[in-house]
C-alpha positions as a printed NumPy array, in Angstrom:
array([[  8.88 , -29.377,  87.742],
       [ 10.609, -27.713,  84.676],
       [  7.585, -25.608,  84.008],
       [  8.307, -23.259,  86.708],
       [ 11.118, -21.291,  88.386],
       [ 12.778, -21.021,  91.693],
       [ 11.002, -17.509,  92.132],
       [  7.44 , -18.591,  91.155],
       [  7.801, -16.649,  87.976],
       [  6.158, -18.841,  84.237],
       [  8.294, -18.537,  81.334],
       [  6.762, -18.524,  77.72 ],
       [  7.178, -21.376,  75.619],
       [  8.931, -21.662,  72.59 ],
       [  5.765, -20.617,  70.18 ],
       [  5.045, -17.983,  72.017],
       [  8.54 , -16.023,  71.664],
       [  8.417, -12.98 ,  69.342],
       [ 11.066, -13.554,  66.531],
       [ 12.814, -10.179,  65.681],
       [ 11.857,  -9.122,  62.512],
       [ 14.67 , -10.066,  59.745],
       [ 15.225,  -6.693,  58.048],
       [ 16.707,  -6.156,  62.201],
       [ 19.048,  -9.22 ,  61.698],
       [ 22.398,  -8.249,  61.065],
       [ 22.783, -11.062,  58.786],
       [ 20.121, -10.352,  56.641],
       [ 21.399,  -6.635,  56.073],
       [ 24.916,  -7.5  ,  55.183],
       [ 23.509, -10.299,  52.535],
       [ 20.84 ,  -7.612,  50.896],
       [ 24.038,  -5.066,  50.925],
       [ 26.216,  -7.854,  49.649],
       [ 23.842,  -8.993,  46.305],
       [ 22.973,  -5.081,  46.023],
       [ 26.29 ,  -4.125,  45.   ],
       [ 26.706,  -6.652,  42.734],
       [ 30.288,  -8.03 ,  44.081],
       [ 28.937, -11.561,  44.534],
       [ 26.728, -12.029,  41.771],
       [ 28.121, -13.303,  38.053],
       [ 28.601, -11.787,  34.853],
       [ 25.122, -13.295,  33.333],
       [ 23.332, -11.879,  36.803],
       [ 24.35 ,  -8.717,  36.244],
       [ 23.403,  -8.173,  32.736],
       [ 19.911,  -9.211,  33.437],
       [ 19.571,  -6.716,  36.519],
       [ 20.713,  -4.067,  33.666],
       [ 18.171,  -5.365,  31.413],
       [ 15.391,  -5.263,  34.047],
       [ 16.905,  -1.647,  35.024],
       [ 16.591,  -0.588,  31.619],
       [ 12.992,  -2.157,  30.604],
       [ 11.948,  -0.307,  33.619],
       [ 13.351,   3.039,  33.226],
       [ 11.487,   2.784,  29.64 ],
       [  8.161,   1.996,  31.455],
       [  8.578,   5.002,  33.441],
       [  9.189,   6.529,  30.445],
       [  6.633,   5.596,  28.189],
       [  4.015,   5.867,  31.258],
       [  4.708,   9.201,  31.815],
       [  4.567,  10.535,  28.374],
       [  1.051,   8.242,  28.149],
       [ -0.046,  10.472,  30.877],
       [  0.801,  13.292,  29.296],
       [ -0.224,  13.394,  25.507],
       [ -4.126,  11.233,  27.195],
       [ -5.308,   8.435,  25.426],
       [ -4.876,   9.561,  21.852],
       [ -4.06 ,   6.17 ,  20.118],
       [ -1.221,   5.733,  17.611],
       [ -2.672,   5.794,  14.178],
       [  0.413,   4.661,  12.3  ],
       [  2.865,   1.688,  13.163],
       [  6.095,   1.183,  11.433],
       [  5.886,  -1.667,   9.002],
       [  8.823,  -4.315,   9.089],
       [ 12.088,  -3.671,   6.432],
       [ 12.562,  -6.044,   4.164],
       [ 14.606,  -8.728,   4.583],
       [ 14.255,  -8.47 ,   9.017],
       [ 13.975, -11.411,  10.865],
       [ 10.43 ,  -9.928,  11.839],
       [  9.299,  -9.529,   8.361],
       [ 10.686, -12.944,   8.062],
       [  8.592, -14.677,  10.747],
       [  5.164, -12.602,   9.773],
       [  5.651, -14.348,   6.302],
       [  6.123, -17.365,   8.326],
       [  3.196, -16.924,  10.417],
       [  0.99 , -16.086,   7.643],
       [  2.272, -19.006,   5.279],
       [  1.253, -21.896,   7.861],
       [ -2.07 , -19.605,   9.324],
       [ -3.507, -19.562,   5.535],
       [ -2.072, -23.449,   5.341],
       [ -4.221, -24.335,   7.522],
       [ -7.437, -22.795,   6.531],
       [ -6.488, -24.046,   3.419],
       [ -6.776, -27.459,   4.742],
       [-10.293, -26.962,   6.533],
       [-12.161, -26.095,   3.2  ],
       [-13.999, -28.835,   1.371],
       [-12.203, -30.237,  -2.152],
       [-13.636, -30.897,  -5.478],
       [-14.258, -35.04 ,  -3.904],
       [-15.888, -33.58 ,  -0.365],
       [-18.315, -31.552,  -2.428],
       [-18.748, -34.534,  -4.589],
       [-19.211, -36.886,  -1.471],
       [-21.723, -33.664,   0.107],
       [-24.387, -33.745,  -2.836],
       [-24.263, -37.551,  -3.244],
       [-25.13 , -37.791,   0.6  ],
       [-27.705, -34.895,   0.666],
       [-29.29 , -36.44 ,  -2.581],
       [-29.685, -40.225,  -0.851],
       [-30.62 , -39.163,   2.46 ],
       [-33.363, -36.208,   0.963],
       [-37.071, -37.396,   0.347],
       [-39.25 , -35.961,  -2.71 ],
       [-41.962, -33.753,  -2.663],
       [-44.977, -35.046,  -4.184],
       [-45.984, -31.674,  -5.34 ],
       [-42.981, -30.316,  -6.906],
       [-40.669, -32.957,  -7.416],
       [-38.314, -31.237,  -5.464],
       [-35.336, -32.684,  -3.342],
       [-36.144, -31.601,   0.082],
       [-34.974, -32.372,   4.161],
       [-36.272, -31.657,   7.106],
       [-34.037, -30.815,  10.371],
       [-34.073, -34.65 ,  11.344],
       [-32.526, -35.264,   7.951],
       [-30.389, -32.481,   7.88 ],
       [-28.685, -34.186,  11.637],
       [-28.576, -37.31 ,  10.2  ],
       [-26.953, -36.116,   6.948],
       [-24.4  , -34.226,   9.1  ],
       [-23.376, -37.414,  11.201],
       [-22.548, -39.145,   7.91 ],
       [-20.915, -36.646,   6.009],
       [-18.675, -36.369,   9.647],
       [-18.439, -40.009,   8.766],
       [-17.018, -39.651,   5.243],
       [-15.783, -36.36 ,   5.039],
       [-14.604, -35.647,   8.203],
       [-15.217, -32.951,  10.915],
       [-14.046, -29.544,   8.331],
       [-18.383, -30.602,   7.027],
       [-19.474, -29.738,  10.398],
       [-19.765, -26.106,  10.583],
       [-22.213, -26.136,   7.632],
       [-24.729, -28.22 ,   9.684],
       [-25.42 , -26.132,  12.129],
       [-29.032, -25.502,  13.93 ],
       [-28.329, -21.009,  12.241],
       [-27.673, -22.294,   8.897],
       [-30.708, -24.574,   8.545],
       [-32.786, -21.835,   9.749],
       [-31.232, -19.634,   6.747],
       [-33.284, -21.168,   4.283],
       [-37.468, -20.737,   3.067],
       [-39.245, -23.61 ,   4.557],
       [-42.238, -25.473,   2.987],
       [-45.134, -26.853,   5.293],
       [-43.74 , -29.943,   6.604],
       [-40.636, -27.578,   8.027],
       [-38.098, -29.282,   4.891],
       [-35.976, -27.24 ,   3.014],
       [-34.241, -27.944,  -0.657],
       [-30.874, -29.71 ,  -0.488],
       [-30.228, -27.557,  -3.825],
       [-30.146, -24.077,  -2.111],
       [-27.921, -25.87 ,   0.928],
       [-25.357, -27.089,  -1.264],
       [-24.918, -23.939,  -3.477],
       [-24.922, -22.294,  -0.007],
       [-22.048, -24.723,   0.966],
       [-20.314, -24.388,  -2.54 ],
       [-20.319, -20.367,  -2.635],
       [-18.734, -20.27 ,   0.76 ],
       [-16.085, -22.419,   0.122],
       [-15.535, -20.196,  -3.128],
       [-15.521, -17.488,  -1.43 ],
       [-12.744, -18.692,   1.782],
       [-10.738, -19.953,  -1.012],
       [-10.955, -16.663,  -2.982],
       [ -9.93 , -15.135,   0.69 ],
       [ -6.784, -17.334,   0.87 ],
       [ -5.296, -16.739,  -2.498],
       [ -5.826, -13.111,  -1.872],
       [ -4.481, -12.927,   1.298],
       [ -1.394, -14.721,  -0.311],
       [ -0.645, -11.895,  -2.584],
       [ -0.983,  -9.236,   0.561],
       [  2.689,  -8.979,   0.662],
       [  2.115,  -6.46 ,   3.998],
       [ -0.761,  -7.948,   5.244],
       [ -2.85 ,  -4.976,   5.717],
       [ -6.099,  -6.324,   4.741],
       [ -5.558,  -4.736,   1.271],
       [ -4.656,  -5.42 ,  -2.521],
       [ -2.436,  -2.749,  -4.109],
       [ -3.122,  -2.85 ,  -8.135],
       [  0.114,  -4.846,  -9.003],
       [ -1.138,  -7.628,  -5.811],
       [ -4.912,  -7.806,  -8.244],
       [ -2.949,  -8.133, -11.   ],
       [ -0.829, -11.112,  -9.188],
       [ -4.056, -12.824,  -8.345],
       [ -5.909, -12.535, -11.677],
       [ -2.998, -13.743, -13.899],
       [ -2.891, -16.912, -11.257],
       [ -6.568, -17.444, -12.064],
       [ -6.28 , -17.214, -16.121],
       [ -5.355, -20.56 , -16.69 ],
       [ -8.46 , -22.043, -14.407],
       [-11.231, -20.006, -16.162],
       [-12.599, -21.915, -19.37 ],
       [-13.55 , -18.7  , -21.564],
       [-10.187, -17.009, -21.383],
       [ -8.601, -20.176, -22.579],
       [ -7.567, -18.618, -26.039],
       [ -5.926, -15.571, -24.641],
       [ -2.79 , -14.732, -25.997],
       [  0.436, -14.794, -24.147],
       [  0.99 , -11.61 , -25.099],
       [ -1.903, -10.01 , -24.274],
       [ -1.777, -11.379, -20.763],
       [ -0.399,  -8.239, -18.952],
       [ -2.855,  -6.185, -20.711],
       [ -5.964,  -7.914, -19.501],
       [ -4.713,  -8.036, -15.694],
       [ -4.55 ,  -4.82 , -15.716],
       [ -7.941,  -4.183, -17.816],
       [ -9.271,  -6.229, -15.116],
       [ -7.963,  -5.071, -12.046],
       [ -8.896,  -1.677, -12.622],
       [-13.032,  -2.4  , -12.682],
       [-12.013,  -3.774,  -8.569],
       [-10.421,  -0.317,  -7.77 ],
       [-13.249,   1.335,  -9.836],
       [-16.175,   0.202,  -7.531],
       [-13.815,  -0.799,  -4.175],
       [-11.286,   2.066,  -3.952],
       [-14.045,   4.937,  -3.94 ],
       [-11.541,   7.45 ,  -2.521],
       [ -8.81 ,   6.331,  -4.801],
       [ -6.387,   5.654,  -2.382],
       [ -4.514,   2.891,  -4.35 ],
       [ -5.775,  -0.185,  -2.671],
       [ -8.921,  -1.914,  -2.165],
       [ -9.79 ,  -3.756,   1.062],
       [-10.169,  -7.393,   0.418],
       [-13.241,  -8.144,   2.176],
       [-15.115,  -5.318,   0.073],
       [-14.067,  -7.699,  -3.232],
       [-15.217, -10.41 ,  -2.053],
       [-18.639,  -8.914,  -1.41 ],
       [-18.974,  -7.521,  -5.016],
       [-20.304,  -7.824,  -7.932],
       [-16.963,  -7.47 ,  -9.897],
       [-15.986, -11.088,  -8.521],
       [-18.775, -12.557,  -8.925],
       [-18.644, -11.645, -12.369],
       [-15.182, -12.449, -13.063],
       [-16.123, -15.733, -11.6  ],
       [-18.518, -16.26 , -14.444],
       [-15.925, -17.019, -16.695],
       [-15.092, -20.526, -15.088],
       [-18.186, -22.314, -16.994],
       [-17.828, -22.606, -20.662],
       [-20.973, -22.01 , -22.154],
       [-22.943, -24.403, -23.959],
       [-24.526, -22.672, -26.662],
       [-22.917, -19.797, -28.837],
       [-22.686, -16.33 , -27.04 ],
       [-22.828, -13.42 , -29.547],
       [-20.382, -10.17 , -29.172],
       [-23.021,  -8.114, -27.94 ],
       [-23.797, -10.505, -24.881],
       [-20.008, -11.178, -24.145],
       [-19.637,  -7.184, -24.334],
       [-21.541,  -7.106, -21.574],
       [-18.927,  -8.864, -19.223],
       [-16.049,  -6.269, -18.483],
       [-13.899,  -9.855, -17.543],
       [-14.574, -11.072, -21.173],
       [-12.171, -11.618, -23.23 ],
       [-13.659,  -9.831, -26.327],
       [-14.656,  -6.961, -23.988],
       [-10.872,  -6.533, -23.015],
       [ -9.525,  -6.13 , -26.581],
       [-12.624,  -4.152, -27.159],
       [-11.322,  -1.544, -24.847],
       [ -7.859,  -2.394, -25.508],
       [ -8.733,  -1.386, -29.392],
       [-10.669,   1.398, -28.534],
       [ -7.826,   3.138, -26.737],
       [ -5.158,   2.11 , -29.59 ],
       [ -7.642,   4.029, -31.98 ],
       [ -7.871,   6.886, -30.466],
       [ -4.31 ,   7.345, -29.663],
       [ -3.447,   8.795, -33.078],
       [  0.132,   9.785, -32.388],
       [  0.95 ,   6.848, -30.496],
       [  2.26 ,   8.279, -27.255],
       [  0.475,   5.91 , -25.148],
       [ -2.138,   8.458, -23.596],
       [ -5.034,  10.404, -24.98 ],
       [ -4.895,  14.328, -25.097],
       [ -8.125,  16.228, -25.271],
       [ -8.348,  16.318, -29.08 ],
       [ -7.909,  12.847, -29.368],
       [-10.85 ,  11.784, -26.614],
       [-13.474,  13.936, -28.608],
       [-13.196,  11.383, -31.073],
       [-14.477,   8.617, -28.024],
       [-17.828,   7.721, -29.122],
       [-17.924,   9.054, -32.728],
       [-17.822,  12.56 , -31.338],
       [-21.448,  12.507, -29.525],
       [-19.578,  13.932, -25.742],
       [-19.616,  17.175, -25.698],
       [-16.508,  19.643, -25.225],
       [-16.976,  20.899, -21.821],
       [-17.486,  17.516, -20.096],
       [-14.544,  16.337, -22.019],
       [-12.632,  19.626, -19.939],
       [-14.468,  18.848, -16.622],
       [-12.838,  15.356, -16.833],
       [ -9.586,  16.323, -17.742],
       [-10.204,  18.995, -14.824],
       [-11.15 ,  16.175, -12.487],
       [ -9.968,  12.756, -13.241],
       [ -6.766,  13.272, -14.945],
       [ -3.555,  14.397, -13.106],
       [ -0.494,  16.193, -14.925],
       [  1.818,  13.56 , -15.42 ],
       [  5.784,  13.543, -16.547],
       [  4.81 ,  12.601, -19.88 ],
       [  2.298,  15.676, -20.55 ],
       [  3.579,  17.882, -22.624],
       [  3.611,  22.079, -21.647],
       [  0.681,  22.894, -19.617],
       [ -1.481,  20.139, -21.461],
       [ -2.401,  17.244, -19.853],
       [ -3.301,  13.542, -21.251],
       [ -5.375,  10.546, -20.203],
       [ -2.719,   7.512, -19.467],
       [ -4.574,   3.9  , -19.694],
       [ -5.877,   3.636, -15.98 ],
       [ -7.464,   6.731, -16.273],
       [ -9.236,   6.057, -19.668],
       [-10.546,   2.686, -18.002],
       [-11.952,   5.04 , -15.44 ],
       [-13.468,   6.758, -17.755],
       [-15.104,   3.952, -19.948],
       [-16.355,   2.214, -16.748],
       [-17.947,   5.732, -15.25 ],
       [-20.014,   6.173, -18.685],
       [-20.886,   2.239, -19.131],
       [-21.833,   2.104, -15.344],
       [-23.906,   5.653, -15.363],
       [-26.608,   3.856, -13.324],
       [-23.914,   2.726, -10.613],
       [-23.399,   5.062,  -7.215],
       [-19.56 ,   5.007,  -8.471],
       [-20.137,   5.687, -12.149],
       [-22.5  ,   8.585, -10.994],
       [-20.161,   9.902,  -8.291],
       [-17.178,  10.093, -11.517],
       [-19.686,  12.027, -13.435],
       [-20.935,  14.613, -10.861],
       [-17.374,  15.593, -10.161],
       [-17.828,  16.936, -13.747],
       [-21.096,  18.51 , -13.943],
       [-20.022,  20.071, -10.732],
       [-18.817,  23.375, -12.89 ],
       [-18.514,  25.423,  -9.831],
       [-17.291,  22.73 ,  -7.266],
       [-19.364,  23.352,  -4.557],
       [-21.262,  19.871,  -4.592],
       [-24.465,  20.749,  -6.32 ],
       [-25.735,  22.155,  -9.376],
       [-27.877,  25.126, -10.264],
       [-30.409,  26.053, -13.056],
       [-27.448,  27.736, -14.751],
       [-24.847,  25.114, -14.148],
       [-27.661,  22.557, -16.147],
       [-28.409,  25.658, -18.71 ],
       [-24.714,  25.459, -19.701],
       [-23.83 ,  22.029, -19.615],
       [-27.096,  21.485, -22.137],
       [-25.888,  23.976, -24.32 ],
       [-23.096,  22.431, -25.844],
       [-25.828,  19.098, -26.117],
       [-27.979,  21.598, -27.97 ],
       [-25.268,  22.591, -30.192],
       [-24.928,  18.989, -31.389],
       [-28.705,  18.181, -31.551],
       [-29.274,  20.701, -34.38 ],
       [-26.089,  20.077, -35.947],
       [-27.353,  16.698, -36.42 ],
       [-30.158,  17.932, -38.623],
       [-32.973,  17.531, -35.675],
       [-35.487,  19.914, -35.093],
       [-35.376,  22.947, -32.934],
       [-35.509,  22.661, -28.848],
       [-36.217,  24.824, -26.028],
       [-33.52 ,  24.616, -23.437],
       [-35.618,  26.068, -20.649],
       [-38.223,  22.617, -21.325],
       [-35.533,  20.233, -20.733],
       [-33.994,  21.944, -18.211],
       [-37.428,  22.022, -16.191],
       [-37.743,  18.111, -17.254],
       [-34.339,  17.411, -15.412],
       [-35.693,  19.257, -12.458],
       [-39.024,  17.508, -12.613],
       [-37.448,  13.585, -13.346],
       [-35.228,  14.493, -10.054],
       [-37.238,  16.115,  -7.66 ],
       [-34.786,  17.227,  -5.715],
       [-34.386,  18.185,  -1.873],
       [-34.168,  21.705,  -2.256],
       [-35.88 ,  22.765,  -5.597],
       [-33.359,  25.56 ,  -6.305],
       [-30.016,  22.915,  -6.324],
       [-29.449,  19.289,  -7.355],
       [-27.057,  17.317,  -5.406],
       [-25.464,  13.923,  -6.07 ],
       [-27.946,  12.193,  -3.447],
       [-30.832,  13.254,  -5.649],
       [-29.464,  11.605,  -8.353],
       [-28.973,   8.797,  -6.401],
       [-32.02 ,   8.948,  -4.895],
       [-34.598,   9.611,  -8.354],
       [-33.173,   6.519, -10.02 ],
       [-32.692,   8.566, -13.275],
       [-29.503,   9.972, -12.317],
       [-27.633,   7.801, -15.129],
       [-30.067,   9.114, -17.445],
       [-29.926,  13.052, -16.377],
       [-25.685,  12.964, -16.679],
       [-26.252,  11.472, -20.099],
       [-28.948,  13.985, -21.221],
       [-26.267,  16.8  , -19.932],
       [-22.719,  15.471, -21.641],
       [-24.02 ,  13.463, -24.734],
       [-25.791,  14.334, -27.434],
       [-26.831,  10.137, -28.195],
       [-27.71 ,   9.864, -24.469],
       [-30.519,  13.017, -25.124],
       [-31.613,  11.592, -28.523],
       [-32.321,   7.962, -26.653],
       [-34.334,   9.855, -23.745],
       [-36.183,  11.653, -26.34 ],
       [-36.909,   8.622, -27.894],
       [-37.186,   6.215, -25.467],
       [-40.919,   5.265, -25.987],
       [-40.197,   3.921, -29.738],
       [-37.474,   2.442, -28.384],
       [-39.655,   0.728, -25.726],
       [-41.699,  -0.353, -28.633],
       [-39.415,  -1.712, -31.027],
       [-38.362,  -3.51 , -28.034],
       [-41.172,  -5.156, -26.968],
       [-42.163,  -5.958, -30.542],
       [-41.109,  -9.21 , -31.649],
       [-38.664, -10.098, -34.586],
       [-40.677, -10.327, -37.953],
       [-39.938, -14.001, -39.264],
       [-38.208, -14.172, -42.765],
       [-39.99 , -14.932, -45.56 ],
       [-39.466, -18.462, -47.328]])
C-alpha cells in the first residue's frame, strides 16, 4: 500500500536515487576554499604545504632542463666537505659495511678446523698417494664444517666451485688445491677490507699516501722485513708503493683502482714476504723481489750515489752515471723529455729527476719485458712523437750505442746490419714503421729498447749464445 501513489504513479527507491555529485555540494566547496587558503590549517600544516610547493616547483624544474640538455649523464658529483654530517654518516656506513664482511671471512682457527676436516673426511689414492674427494665427500664435508665452523664455510662448497678444479677418473678432486683455493680468497677479501679502510673517499681507489697507509700497517706482519729500521720505514712505503702505481696507474693519474691490485702480480709478490724462508737466500735472489728489504736500500743507495750535490733529485749529468755510464746520452734526454716534469726545485731551464720519478725509471729498465716497462721506454725512442719509429729514428738512437761499443775497445760494426736485425727480430705490421704493438707483439721488444739505449744491453744480445752456454754448463767442482 506504501509502494504506490494516489495517482498510480511508482516512485524510485532509495538505491536508486542519483546523489549529486559533491564538487556541486555547497558544503564541500566552502571546506576545499576554506583548507585552500590556509586560514584553518596550523603553523606545522602550512610549512609542509610550502615544502611540498617547493620540492615540486624543483621537479618542474629539474624535468624541464632534463628535457632540454637529453640524456647526457652527469659525469662528476660533488664529493662531501669534511667534517658534514654526510661525510660523517658515509664513514659510518662504510665502518659497519666492511665490519661485517670482516666478520664473514674465515680466521686463522676456521682454516685450521677446514684442513683438519677435509684431511679426515678425504680418501687416498692408491696411485699417487694423494688426498682426494669426490662430490659426495665434498657435501658431506660441507655439512660438518657448517657444523663446526658455521654458515660464513658455506659459500666455498658450492656445486661452481667443485667443478673449478681437474678431476681424476673416479670424478675426486685434491683437497690441497680446494683449500689453497679457500685460503687465497680469504687473503684476498681481507686484502680488500684493509684497503677499502684506507679509501678515505671511497672511490674505489688508493691515492699514493692511502698505499703508503696500508703497507706501513702490513710491516710488522711480514716475517722478512722484521729487521727494518724505524727510520727507514717511510722510505720503503714509498719505495713500495710506487711499483703499484707503476703497473696499475698506466695513465698516471695519481691513483690506482683497488680491484686492479688485487689482481696483480705486485701483491702477490709483496705477499711473499710473510713466510720466512728456511734456508739462506743470497743478495742476488732477494734482489729479485722489488718488496725486499735489501732491494729497497739497494735502490735507496743507488739514488743517494748518484745524487752528488745532495739536492735530493738527479739532474742529467748526474743520471749518466746510472749504470756505470753504459745508457746512452740521447735516451737519457728523451726521458728527461718524457718522464720528468719541471718542478719548483729545478733550477733555470734545467730540469731534475725527484725520487718517484727515478723509481719510474729503475722499474721501466728492470721490467723491459713488461707491457708497462715497454710502454715507459717507447715514449723515448719515440724521437719524433708520432707513435712509431722509422729506419732513421733506429739509425740514430744506435748511433750513440755505436759510439760506446768502440769506445769500449770492441771491434768495428755496421749500423745498417743491426738496424736490419731489429727489423727482422720484430717483424713488424707495416715493414717501413715499428710501433709499440710490435714490440709487444715479437716478444723481443725488451731486448730491441735495450739494444737501442744501452751499450751492455747490445753487448749481451751479441753475446747471448755464450751466455746461453755458460749457463747451461754446470759449476766445475773445486779441487780437494
Amino acid at each position: 500500500m506504501y509502494s504506490g501513489s494516489s495517482d498510480g504513479e511508482s516512485h524510485d527507491t532509495p538505491s536508486q536515487r542519483k546523489l549529486p555529485p559533491a564538487s556541486s555540494m555547497l558544503w564541500v566547496r566552502n571546506l576545499r576554499r576554506y583548507i585552500g587558503s590556509g586560514a584553518g590549517l596550523g603553523s606545522e600544516a602550512l610549512m609542509e604545504l610550502e615544502i611540498k610547493r617547493i620540492l615540486f616547483e624543483m621537479f618542474k624544474e629539474k624535468q624541464l632542463k632534463s628535457q632540454e640538455s637529453g640524456t647526457i649523464p652527469s659525469f662528476y658529483k660533488k664529493k662531501p666537505e669534511e667534517g658534514s654530517i654526510s661525510q660523517r654518516v658515509q664513514r659510518l656506513a662504510k665502518y659497519r659495511f666492511l665490519k661485517k664482511q670482516s666478520d664473514l671471512l674465515l680466521n686463522s682457527d676456521d682454516l685450521d678446523a677446514l684442513w683438519n676436516c677435509l684431511r679426515e673426511n678425504c680418501v687416498i689414492d692408491d696411485a699417487t698417494g694423494a688426498e682426494k674427494m669426490n662430490y659426495e665427500d665434498f657435501c658431506h664435508i660441507a655439512s660438518v664444517c657448517a657444523e663446526q665452523i658455521g654458515p660464513k664455510c658455506r659459500q666455498f662448497f658450492s656445486p661452481s666451485n667443485f667443478m673449478k678444479f681437474e678431476k681424476d677418473e673416479a670424478g675426486r678432486i685434491a683437497i690441497l688445491p680446494f683449500y689453497l683455493y679457500v685460503l687465497r680468497t680469504v687473503s684476498l677479501t681481507q686484502a680488500r677490507i684493509d684497503m677499502s679502510e684506507h679509501d678515505q673517499d671511497s672511490d674505489g681507489f688508493l691515492q699514493s699516501d692511502e698505499m703508503e697507509s696500508y703497507i706501513l700497517g702490513l710491516i710488522p706482519n711480514l716475517a722478512q722485513l722484521s729487521d727494518m729500521l724505524e727510520s727507514f720505514k717511510q722510505t720503503y712505503c714509498r719505495i713500495a708503493a710506487r711499483k703499484f702505481f707503476f703497473f696499475c696507474d698506466p695513465h698516471r693519474r695519481g691513483k690506482a683502482c683497488i680491484k686492479k691490485i688485487l689482481l696483480s702480480n705486485c701483491l702477490q709478490e709483496l705477499m711473499e714476504l710473510h713466510q720466512e724462508s728456511e734456508e739462506e737466500v743470497t743478495e742476488t735472489e732477494q734482489a729479485e723481489n722489488w718488496f725486499s728489504l735489501t732491494s729497497a736500500q739497494r735502490v735507496c743507495d743507488m739514488f743517494l750515489a748518484l745524487d752528488k750535490d745532495g739536492s735530493g733529485s738527479l739532474s742529467k749529468q748526474e743520471l749518466k752515471e746510472y749504470a756505470d755510464g753504459t745508457l746512452t746520452e740521447l735516451f737519457i734526454e728523451r726521458v728527461f723529455d718524457e718522464h720528468v716534469r719541471r718542478g719548483k726545485s729545478s733550477r733555470g731551464n734545467s730540469r731534475e729527476m725527484d725520487f718517484d720519478s727515478f723509481l719510474d725509471f729503475v722499474l721501466a729498465l728492470e721490467n723491459k719485458d713488461t707491457p708497462e716497462g715497454l710502454t715507459y721506454l717507447f715514449r723515448c725512442l719515440d724521437l719524433q712523437g708520432r707513435g712509431f719509429l722509422t729506419t732513421a729514428d733506429v739509425h740514430s738512437l744506435f748511433r750513440d750505442v755505436h759510439k760506446k761499443w768502440i769506445e769500449g775497445g770492441n771491434y768495428e760494426l755496421c749500423i745498417e746490419d743491426v738496424r736490419d736485425e731489429i727489423w727482422d727480430m720484430v717483424k713488424p705490421s707495416d715493414p717501413l714503421k715499428i710501433t709499440l704493438n710490435d714490440l709487444l707483439g715479437c716478444k723481443q721488444g725488451g731486448t730491441v729498447a735495450s739494444m737501442l739505449i744501452d751499450v751492455r744491453g747490445f753487448w749481451a744480445h751479441d753475446n747471448r749464445e755464450n751466455l746461453l752456454q755458460e749457463e747451461e754448463e754446470p759449476p766445475e767442482e773445486e779441487s780437494q
